PDB file of N, CA and C in Angstrom:
ATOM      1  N   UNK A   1      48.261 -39.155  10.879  1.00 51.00           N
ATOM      2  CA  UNK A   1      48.190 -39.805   9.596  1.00 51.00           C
ATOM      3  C   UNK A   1      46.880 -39.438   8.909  1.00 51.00           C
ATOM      4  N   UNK A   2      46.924 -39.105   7.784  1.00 54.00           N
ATOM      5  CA  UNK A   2      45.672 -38.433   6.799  1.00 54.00           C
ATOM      6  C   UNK A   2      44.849 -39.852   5.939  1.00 54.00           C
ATOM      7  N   UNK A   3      43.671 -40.111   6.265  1.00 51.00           N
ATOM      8  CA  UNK A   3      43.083 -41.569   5.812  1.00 51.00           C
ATOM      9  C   UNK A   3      42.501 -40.659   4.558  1.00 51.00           C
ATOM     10  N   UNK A   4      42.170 -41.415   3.400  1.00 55.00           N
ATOM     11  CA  UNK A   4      41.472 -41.060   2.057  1.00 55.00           C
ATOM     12  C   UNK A   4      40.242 -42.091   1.940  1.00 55.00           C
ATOM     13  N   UNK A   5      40.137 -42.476   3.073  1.00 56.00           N
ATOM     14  CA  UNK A   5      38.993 -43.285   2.763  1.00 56.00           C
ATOM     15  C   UNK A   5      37.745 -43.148   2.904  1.00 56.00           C
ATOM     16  N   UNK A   6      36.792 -43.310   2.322  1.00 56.00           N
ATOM     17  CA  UNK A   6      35.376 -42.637   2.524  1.00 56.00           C
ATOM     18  C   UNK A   6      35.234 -43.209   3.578  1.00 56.00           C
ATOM     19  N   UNK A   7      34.212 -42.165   4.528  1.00 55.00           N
ATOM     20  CA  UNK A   7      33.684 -42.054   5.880  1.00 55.00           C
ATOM     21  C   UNK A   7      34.868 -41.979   6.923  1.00 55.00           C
ATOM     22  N   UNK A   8      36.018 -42.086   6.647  1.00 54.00           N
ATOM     23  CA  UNK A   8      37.120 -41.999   7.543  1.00 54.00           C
ATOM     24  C   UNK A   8      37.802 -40.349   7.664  1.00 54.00           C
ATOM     25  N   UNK A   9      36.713 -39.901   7.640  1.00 54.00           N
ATOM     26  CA  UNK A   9      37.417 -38.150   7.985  1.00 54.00           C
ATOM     27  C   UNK A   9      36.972 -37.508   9.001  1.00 54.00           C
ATOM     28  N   UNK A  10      37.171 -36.381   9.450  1.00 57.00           N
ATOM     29  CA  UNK A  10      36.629 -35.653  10.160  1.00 57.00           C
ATOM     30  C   UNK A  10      36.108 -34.931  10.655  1.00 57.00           C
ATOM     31  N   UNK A  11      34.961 -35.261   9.693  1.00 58.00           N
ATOM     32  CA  UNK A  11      33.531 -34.437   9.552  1.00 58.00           C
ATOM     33  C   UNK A  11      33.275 -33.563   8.671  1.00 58.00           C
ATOM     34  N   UNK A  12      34.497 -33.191   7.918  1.00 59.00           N
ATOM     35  CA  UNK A  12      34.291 -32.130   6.964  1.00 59.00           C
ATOM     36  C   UNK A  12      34.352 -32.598   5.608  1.00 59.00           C
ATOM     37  N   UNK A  13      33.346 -32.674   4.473  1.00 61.00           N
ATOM     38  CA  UNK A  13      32.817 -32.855   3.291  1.00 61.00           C
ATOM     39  C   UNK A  13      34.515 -32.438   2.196  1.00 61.00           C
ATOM     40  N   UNK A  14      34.612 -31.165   2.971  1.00 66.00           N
ATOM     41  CA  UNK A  14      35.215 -30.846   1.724  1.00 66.00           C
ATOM     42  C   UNK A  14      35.253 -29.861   0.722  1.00 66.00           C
ATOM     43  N   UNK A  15      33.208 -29.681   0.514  1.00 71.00           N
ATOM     44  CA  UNK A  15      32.739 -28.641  -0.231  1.00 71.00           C
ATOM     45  C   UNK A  15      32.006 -28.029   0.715  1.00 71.00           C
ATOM     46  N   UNK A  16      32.278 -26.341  -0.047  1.00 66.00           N
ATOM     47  CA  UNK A  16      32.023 -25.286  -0.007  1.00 66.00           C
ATOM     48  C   UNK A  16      30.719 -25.236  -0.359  1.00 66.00           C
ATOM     49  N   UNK A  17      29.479 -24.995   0.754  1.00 70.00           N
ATOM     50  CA  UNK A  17      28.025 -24.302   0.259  1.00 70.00           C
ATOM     51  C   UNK A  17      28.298 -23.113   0.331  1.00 70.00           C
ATOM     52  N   UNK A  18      27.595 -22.348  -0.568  1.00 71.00           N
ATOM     53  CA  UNK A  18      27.448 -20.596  -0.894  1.00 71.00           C
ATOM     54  C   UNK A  18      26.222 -20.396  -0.658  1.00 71.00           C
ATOM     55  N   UNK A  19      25.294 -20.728   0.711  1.00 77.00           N
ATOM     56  CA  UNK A  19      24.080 -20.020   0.971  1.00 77.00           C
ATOM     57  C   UNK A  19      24.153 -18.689   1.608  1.00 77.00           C
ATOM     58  N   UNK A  20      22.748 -18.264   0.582  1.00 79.00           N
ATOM     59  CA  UNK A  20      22.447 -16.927   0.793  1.00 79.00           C
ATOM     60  C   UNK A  20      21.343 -16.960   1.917  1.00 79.00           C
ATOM     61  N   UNK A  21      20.960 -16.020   2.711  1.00 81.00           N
ATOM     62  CA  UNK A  21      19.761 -15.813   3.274  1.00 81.00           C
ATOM     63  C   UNK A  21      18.162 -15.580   2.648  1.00 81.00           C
ATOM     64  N   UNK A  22      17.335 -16.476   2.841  1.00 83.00           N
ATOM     65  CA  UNK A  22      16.228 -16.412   2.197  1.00 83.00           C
ATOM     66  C   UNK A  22      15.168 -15.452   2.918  1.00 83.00           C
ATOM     67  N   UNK A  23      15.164 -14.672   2.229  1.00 87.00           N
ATOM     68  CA  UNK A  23      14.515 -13.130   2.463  1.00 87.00           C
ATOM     69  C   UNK A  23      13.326 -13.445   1.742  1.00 87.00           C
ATOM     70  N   UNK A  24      12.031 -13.042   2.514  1.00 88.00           N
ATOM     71  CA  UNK A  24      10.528 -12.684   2.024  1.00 88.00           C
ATOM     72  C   UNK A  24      10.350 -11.424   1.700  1.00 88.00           C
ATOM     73  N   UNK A  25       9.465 -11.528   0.250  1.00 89.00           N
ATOM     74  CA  UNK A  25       9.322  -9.831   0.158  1.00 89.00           C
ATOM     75  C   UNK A  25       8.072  -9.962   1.207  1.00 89.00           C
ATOM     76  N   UNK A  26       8.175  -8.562   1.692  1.00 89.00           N
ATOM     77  CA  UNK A  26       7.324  -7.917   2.643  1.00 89.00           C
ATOM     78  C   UNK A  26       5.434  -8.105   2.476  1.00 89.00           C
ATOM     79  N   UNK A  27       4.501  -7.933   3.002  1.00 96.00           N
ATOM     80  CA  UNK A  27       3.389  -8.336   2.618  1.00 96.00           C
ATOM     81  C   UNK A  27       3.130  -6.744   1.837  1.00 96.00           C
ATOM     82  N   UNK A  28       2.064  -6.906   1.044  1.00 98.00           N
ATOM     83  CA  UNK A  28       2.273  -5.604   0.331  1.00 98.00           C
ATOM     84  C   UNK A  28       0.342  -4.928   0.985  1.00 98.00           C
ATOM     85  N   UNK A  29      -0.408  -3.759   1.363  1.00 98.00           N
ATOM     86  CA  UNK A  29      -1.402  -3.246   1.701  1.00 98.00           C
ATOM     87  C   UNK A  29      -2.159  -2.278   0.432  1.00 98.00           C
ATOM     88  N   UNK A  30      -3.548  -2.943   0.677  1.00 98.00           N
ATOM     89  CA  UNK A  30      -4.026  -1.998  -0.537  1.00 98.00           C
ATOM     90  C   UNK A  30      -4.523  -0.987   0.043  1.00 98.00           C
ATOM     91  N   UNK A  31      -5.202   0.805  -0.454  1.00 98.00           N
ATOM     92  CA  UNK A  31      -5.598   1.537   0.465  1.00 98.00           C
ATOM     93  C   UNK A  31      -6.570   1.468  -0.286  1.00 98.00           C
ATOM     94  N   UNK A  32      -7.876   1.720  -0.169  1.00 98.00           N
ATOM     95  CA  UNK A  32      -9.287   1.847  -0.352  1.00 98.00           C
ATOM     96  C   UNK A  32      -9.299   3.556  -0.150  1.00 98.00           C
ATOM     97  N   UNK A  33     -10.296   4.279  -1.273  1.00 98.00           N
ATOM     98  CA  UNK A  33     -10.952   4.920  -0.763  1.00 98.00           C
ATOM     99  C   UNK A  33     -12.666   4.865  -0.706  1.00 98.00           C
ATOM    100  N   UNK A  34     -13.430   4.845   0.114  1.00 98.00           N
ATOM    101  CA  UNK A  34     -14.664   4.585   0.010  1.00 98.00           C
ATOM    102  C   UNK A  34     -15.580   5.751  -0.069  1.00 98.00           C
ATOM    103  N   UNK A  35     -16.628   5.364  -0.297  1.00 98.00           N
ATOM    104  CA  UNK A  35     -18.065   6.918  -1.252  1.00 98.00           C
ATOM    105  C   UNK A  35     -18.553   7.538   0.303  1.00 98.00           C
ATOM    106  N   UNK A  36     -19.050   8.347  -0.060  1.00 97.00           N
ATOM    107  CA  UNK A  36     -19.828   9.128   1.309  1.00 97.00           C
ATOM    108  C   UNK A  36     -21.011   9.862   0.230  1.00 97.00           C
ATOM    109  N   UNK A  37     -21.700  10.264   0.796  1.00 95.00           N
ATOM    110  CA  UNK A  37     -22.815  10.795   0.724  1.00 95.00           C
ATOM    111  C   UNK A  37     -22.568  12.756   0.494  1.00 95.00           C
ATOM    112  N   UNK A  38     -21.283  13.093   1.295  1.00 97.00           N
ATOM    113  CA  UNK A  38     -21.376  14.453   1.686  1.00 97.00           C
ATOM    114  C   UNK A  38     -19.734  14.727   1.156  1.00 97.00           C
ATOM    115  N   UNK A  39     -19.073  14.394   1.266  1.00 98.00           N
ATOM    116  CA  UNK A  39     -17.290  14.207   0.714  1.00 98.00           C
ATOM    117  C   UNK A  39     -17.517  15.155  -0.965  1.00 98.00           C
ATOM    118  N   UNK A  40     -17.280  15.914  -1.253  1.00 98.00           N
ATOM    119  CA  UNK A  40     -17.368  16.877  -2.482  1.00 98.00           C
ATOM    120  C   UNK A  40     -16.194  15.908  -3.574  1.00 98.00           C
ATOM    121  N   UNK A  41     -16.715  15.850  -4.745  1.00 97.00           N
ATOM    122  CA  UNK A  41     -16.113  15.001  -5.745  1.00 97.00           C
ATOM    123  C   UNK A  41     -14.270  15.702  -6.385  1.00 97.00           C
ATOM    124  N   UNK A  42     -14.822  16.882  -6.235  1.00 98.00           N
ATOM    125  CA  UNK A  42     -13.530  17.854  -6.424  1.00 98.00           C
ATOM    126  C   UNK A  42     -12.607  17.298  -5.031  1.00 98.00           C
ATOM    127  N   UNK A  43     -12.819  17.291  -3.622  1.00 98.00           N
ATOM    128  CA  UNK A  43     -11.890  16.675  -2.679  1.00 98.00           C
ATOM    129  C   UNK A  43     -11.005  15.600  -2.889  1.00 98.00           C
ATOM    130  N   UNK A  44     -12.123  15.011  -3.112  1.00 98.00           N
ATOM    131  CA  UNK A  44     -11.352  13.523  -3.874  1.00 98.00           C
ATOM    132  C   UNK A  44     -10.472  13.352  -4.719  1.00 98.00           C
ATOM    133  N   UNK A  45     -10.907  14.629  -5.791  1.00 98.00           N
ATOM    134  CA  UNK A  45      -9.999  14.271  -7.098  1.00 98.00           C
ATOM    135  C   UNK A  45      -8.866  15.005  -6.228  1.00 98.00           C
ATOM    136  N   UNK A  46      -9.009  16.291  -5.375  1.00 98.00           N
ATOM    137  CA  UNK A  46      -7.681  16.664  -4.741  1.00 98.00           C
ATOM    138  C   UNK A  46      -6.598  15.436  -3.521  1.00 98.00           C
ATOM    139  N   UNK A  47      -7.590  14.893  -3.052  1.00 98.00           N
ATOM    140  CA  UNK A  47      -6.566  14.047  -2.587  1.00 98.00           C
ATOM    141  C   UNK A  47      -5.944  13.052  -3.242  1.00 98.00           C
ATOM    142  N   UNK A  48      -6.614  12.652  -4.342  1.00 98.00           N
ATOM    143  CA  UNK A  48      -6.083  11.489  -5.085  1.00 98.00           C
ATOM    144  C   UNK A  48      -4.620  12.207  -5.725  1.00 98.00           C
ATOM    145  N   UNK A  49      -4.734  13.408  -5.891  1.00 98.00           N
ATOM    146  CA  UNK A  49      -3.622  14.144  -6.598  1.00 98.00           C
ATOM    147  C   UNK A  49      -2.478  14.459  -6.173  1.00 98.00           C
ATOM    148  N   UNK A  50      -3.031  14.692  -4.773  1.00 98.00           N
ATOM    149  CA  UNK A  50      -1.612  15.380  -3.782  1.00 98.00           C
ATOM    150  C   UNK A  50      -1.140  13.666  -3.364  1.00 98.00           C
ATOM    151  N   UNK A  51      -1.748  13.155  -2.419  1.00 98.00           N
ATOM    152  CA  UNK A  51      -1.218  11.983  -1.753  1.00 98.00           C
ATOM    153  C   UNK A  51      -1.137  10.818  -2.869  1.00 98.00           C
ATOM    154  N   UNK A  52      -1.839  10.449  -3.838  1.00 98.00           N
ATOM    155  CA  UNK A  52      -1.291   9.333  -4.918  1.00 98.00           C
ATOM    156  C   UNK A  52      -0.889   9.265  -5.705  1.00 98.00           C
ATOM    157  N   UNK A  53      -0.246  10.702  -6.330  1.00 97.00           N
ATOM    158  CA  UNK A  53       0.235  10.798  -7.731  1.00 97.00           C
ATOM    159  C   UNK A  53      -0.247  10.874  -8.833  1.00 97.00           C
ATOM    160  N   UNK A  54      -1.644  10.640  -8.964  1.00 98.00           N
ATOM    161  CA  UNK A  54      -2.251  10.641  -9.934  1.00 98.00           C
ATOM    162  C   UNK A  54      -2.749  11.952 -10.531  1.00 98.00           C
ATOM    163  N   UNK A  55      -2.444  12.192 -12.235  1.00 98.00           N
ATOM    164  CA  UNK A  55      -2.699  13.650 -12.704  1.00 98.00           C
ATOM    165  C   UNK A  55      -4.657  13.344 -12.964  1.00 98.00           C
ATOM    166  N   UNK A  56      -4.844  14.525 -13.335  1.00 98.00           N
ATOM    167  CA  UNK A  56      -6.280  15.027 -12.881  1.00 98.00           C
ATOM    168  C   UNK A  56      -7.364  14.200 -13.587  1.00 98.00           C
ATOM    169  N   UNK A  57      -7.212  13.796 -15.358  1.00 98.00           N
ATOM    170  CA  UNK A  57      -8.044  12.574 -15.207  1.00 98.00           C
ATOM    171  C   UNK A  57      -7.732  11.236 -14.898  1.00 98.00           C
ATOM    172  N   UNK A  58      -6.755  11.066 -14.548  1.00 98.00           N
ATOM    173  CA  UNK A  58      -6.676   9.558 -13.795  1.00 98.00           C
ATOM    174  C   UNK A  58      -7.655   9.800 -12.319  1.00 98.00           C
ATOM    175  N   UNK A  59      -7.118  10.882 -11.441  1.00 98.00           N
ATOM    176  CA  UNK A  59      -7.794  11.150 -10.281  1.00 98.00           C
ATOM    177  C   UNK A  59      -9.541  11.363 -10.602  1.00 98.00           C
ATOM    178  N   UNK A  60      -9.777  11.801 -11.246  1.00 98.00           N
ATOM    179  CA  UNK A  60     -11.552  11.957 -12.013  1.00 98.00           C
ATOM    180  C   UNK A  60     -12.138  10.802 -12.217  1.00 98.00           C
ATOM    181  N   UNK A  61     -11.432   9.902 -12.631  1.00 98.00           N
ATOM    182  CA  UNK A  61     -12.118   8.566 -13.457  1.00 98.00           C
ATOM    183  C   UNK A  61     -11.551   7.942 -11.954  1.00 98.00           C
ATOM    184  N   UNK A  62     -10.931   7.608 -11.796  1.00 98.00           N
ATOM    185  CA  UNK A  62     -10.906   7.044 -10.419  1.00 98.00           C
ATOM    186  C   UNK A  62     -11.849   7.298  -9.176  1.00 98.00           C
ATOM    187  N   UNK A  63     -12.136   9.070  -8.824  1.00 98.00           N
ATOM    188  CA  UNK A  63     -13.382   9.207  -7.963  1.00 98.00           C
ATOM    189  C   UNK A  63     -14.527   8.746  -8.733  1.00 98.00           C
ATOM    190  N   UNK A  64     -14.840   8.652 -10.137  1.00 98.00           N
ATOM    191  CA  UNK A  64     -16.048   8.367 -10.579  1.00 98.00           C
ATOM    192  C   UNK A  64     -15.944   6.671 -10.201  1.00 98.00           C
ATOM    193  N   UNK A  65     -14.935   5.893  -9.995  1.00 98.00           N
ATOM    194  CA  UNK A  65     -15.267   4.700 -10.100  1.00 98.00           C
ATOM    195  C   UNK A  65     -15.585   4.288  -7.998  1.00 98.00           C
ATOM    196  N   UNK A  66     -14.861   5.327  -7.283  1.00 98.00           N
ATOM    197  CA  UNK A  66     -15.502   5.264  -5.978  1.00 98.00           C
ATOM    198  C   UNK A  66     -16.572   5.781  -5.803  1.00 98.00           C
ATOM    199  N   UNK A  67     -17.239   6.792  -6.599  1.00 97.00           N
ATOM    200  CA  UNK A  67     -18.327   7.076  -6.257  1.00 97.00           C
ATOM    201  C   UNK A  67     -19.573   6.073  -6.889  1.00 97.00           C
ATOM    202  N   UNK A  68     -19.482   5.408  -7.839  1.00 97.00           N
ATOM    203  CA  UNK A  68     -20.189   4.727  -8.489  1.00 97.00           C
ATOM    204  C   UNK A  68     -20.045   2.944  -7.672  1.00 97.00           C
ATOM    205  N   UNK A  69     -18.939   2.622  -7.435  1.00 98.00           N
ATOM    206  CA  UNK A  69     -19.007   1.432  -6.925  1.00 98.00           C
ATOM    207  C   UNK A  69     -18.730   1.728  -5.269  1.00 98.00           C
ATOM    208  N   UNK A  70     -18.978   2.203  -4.842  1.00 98.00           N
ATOM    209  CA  UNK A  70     -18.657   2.584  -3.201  1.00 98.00           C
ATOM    210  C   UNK A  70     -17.490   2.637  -2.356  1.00 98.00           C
ATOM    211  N   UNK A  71     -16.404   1.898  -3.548  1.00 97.00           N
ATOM    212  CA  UNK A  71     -15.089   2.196  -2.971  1.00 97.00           C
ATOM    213  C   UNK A  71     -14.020   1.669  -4.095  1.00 97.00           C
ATOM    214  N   UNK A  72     -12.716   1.977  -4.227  1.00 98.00           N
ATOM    215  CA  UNK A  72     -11.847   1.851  -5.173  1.00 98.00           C
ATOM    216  C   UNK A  72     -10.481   2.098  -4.370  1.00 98.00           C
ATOM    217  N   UNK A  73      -9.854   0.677  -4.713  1.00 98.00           N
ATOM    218  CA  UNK A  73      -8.388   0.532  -4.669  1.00 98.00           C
ATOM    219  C   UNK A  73      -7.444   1.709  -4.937  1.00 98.00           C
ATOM    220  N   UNK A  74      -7.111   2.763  -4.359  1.00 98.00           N
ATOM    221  CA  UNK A  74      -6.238   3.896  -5.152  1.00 98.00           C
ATOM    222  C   UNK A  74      -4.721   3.995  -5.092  1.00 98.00           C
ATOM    223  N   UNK A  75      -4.156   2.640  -4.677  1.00 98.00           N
ATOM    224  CA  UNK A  75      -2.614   2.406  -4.303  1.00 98.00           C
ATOM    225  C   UNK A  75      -2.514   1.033  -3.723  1.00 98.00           C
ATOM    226  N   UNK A  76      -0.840   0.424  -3.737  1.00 98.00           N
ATOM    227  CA  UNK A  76      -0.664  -0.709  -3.200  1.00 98.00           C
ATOM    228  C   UNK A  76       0.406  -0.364  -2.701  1.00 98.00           C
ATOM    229  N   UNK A  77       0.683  -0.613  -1.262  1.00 98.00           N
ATOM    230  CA  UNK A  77       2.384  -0.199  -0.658  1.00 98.00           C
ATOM    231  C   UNK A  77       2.269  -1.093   0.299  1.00 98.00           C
ATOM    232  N   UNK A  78       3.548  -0.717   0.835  1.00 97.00           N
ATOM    233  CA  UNK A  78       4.555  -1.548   2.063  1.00 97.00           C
ATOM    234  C   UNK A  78       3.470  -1.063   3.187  1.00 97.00           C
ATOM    235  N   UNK A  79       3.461  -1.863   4.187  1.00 98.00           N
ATOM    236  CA  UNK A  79       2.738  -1.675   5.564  1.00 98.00           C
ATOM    237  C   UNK A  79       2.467   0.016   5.878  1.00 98.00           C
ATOM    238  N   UNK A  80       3.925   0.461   6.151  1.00 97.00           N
ATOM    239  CA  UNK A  80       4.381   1.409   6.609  1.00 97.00           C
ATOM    240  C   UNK A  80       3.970   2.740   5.479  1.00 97.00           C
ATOM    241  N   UNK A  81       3.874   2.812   4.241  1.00 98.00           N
ATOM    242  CA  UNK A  81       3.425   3.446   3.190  1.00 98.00           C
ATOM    243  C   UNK A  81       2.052   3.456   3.248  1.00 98.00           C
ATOM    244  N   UNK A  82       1.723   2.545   3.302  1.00 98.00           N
ATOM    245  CA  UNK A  82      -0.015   2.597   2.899  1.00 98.00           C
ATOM    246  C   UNK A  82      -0.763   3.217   4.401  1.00 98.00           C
ATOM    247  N   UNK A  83       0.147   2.916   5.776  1.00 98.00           N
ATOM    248  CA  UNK A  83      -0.593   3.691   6.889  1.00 98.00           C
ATOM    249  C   UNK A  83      -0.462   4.907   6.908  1.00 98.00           C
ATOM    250  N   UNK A  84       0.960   5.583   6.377  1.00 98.00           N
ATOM    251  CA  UNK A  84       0.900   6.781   6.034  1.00 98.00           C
ATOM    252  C   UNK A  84       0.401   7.489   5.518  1.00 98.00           C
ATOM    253  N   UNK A  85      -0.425   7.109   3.912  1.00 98.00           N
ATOM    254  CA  UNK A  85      -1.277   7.465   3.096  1.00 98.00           C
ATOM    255  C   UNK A  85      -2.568   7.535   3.741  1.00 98.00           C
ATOM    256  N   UNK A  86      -3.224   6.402   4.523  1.00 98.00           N
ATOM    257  CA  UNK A  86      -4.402   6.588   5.161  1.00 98.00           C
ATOM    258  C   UNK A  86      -4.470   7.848   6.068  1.00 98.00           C
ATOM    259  N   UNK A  87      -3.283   7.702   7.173  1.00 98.00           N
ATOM    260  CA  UNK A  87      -3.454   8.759   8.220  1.00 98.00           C
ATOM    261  C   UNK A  87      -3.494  10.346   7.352  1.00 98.00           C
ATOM    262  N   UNK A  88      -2.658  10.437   6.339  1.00 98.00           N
ATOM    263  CA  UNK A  88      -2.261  11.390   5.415  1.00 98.00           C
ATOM    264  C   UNK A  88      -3.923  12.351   4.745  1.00 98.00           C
ATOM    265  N   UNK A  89      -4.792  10.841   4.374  1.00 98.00           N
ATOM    266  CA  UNK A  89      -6.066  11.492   3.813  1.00 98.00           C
ATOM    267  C   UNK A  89      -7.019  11.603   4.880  1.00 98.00           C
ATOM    268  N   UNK A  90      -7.087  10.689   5.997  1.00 98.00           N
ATOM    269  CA  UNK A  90      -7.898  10.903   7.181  1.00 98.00           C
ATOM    270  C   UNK A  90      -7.392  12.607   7.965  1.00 98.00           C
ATOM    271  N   UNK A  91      -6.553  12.712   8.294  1.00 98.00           N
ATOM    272  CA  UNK A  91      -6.262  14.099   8.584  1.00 98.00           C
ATOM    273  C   UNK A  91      -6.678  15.479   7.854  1.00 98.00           C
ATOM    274  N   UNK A  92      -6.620  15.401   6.409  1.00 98.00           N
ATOM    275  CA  UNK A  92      -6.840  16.129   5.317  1.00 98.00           C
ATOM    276  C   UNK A  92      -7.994  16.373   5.668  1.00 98.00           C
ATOM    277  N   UNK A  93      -9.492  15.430   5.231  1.00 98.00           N
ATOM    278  CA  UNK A  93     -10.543  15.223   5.483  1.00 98.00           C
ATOM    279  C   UNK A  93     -10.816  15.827   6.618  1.00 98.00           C
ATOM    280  N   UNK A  94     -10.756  15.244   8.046  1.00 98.00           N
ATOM    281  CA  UNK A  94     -11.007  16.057   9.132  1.00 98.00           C
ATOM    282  C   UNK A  94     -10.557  17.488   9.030  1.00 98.00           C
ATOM    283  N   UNK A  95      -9.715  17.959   8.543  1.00 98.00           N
ATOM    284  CA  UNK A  95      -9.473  19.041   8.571  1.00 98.00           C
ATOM    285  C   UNK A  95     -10.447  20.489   8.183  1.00 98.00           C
ATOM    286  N   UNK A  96     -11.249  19.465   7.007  1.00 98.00           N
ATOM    287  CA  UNK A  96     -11.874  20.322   6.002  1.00 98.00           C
ATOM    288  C   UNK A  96     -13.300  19.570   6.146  1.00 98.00           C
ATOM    289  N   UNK A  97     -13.036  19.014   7.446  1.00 98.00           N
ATOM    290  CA  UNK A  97     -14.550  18.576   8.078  1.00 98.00           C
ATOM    291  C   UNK A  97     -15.502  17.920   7.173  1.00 98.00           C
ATOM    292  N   UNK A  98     -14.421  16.878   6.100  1.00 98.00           N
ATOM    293  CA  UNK A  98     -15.540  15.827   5.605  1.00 98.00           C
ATOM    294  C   UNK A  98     -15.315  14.633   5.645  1.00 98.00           C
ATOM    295  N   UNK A  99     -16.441  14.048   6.197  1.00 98.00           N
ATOM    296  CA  UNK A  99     -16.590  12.061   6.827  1.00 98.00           C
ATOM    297  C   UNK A  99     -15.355  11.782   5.345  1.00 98.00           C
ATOM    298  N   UNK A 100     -14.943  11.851   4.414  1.00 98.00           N
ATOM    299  CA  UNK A 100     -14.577  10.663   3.806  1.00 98.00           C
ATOM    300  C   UNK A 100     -13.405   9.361   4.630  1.00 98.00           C
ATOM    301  N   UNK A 101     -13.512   8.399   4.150  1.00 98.00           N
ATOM    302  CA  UNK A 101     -12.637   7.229   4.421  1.00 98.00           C
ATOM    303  C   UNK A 101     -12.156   6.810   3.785  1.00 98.00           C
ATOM    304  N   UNK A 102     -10.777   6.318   4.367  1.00 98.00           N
ATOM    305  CA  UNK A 102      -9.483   5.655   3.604  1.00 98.00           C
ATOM    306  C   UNK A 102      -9.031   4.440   4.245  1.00 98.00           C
ATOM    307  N   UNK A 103      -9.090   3.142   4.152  1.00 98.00           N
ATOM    308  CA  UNK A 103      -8.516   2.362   4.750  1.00 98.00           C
ATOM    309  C   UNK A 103      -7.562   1.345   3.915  1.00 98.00           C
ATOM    310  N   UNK A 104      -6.889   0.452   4.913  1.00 98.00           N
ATOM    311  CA  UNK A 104      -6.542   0.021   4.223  1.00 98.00           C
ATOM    312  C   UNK A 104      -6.265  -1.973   4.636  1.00 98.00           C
ATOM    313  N   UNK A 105      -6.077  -2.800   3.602  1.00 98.00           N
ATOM    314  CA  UNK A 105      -6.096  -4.063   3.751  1.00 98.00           C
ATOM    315  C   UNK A 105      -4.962  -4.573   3.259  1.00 98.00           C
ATOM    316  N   UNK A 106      -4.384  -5.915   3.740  1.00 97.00           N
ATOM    317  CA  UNK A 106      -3.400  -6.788   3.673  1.00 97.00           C
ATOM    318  C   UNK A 106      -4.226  -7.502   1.785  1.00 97.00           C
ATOM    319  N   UNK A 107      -3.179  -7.344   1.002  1.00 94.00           N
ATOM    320  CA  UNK A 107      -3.567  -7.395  -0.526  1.00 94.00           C
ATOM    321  C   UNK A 107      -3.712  -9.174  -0.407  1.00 94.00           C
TER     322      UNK A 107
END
């Protein structure tokens, strides 16, 4: 026998929830590049070019603002992006045997 009476059912409401899964966007990493003493200003503007996209005076005014303030934000990515970019300019650098540094921080 089917009761219509409130609280007399069997457990089921009736209605339909439509939840979605609540997804976090990802934490996002800034990469730094920082000044050196010995790192050639032309390097810089070359790595800023190849690995960040940036055309030649964005990359210029950008090393002028790491060389002048000791380091400058040159990208923001996913975990996995921004370690790539670091290892990407740390390798470069060693290669061509100059100290510069690239790191990077949780934004």
């Amino acid at each position: 026998m089917l009761s219509s009476k409130p609280g007399d059912d069997d457990g089921e409401s009736g209605v339909v929830l439509d939840t979605k899964p609540v997804t976090k966007r990802p934490p996002l990493y800034k990469v730094m590049i920082l000044n050196d003493d010995y790192t050639p200003m032309e390097f810089v503007v070359h790595v800023l070019e190849r690995f960040f996209g940036l055309n030649h005076a964005q990359a210029f005014e950008l090393m002028l603002t790491v060389h002048k303030k000791g380091l400058a934000v040159v990208g923001v990515f996913s975990f996995e992006v921004a370690e790539t970019k670091v290892t990407q300019v740390m390798d470069l650098a060693r290669r061509h045997q100059h100290p510069l540094q690239c790191t990077m921080e949780k934004e």
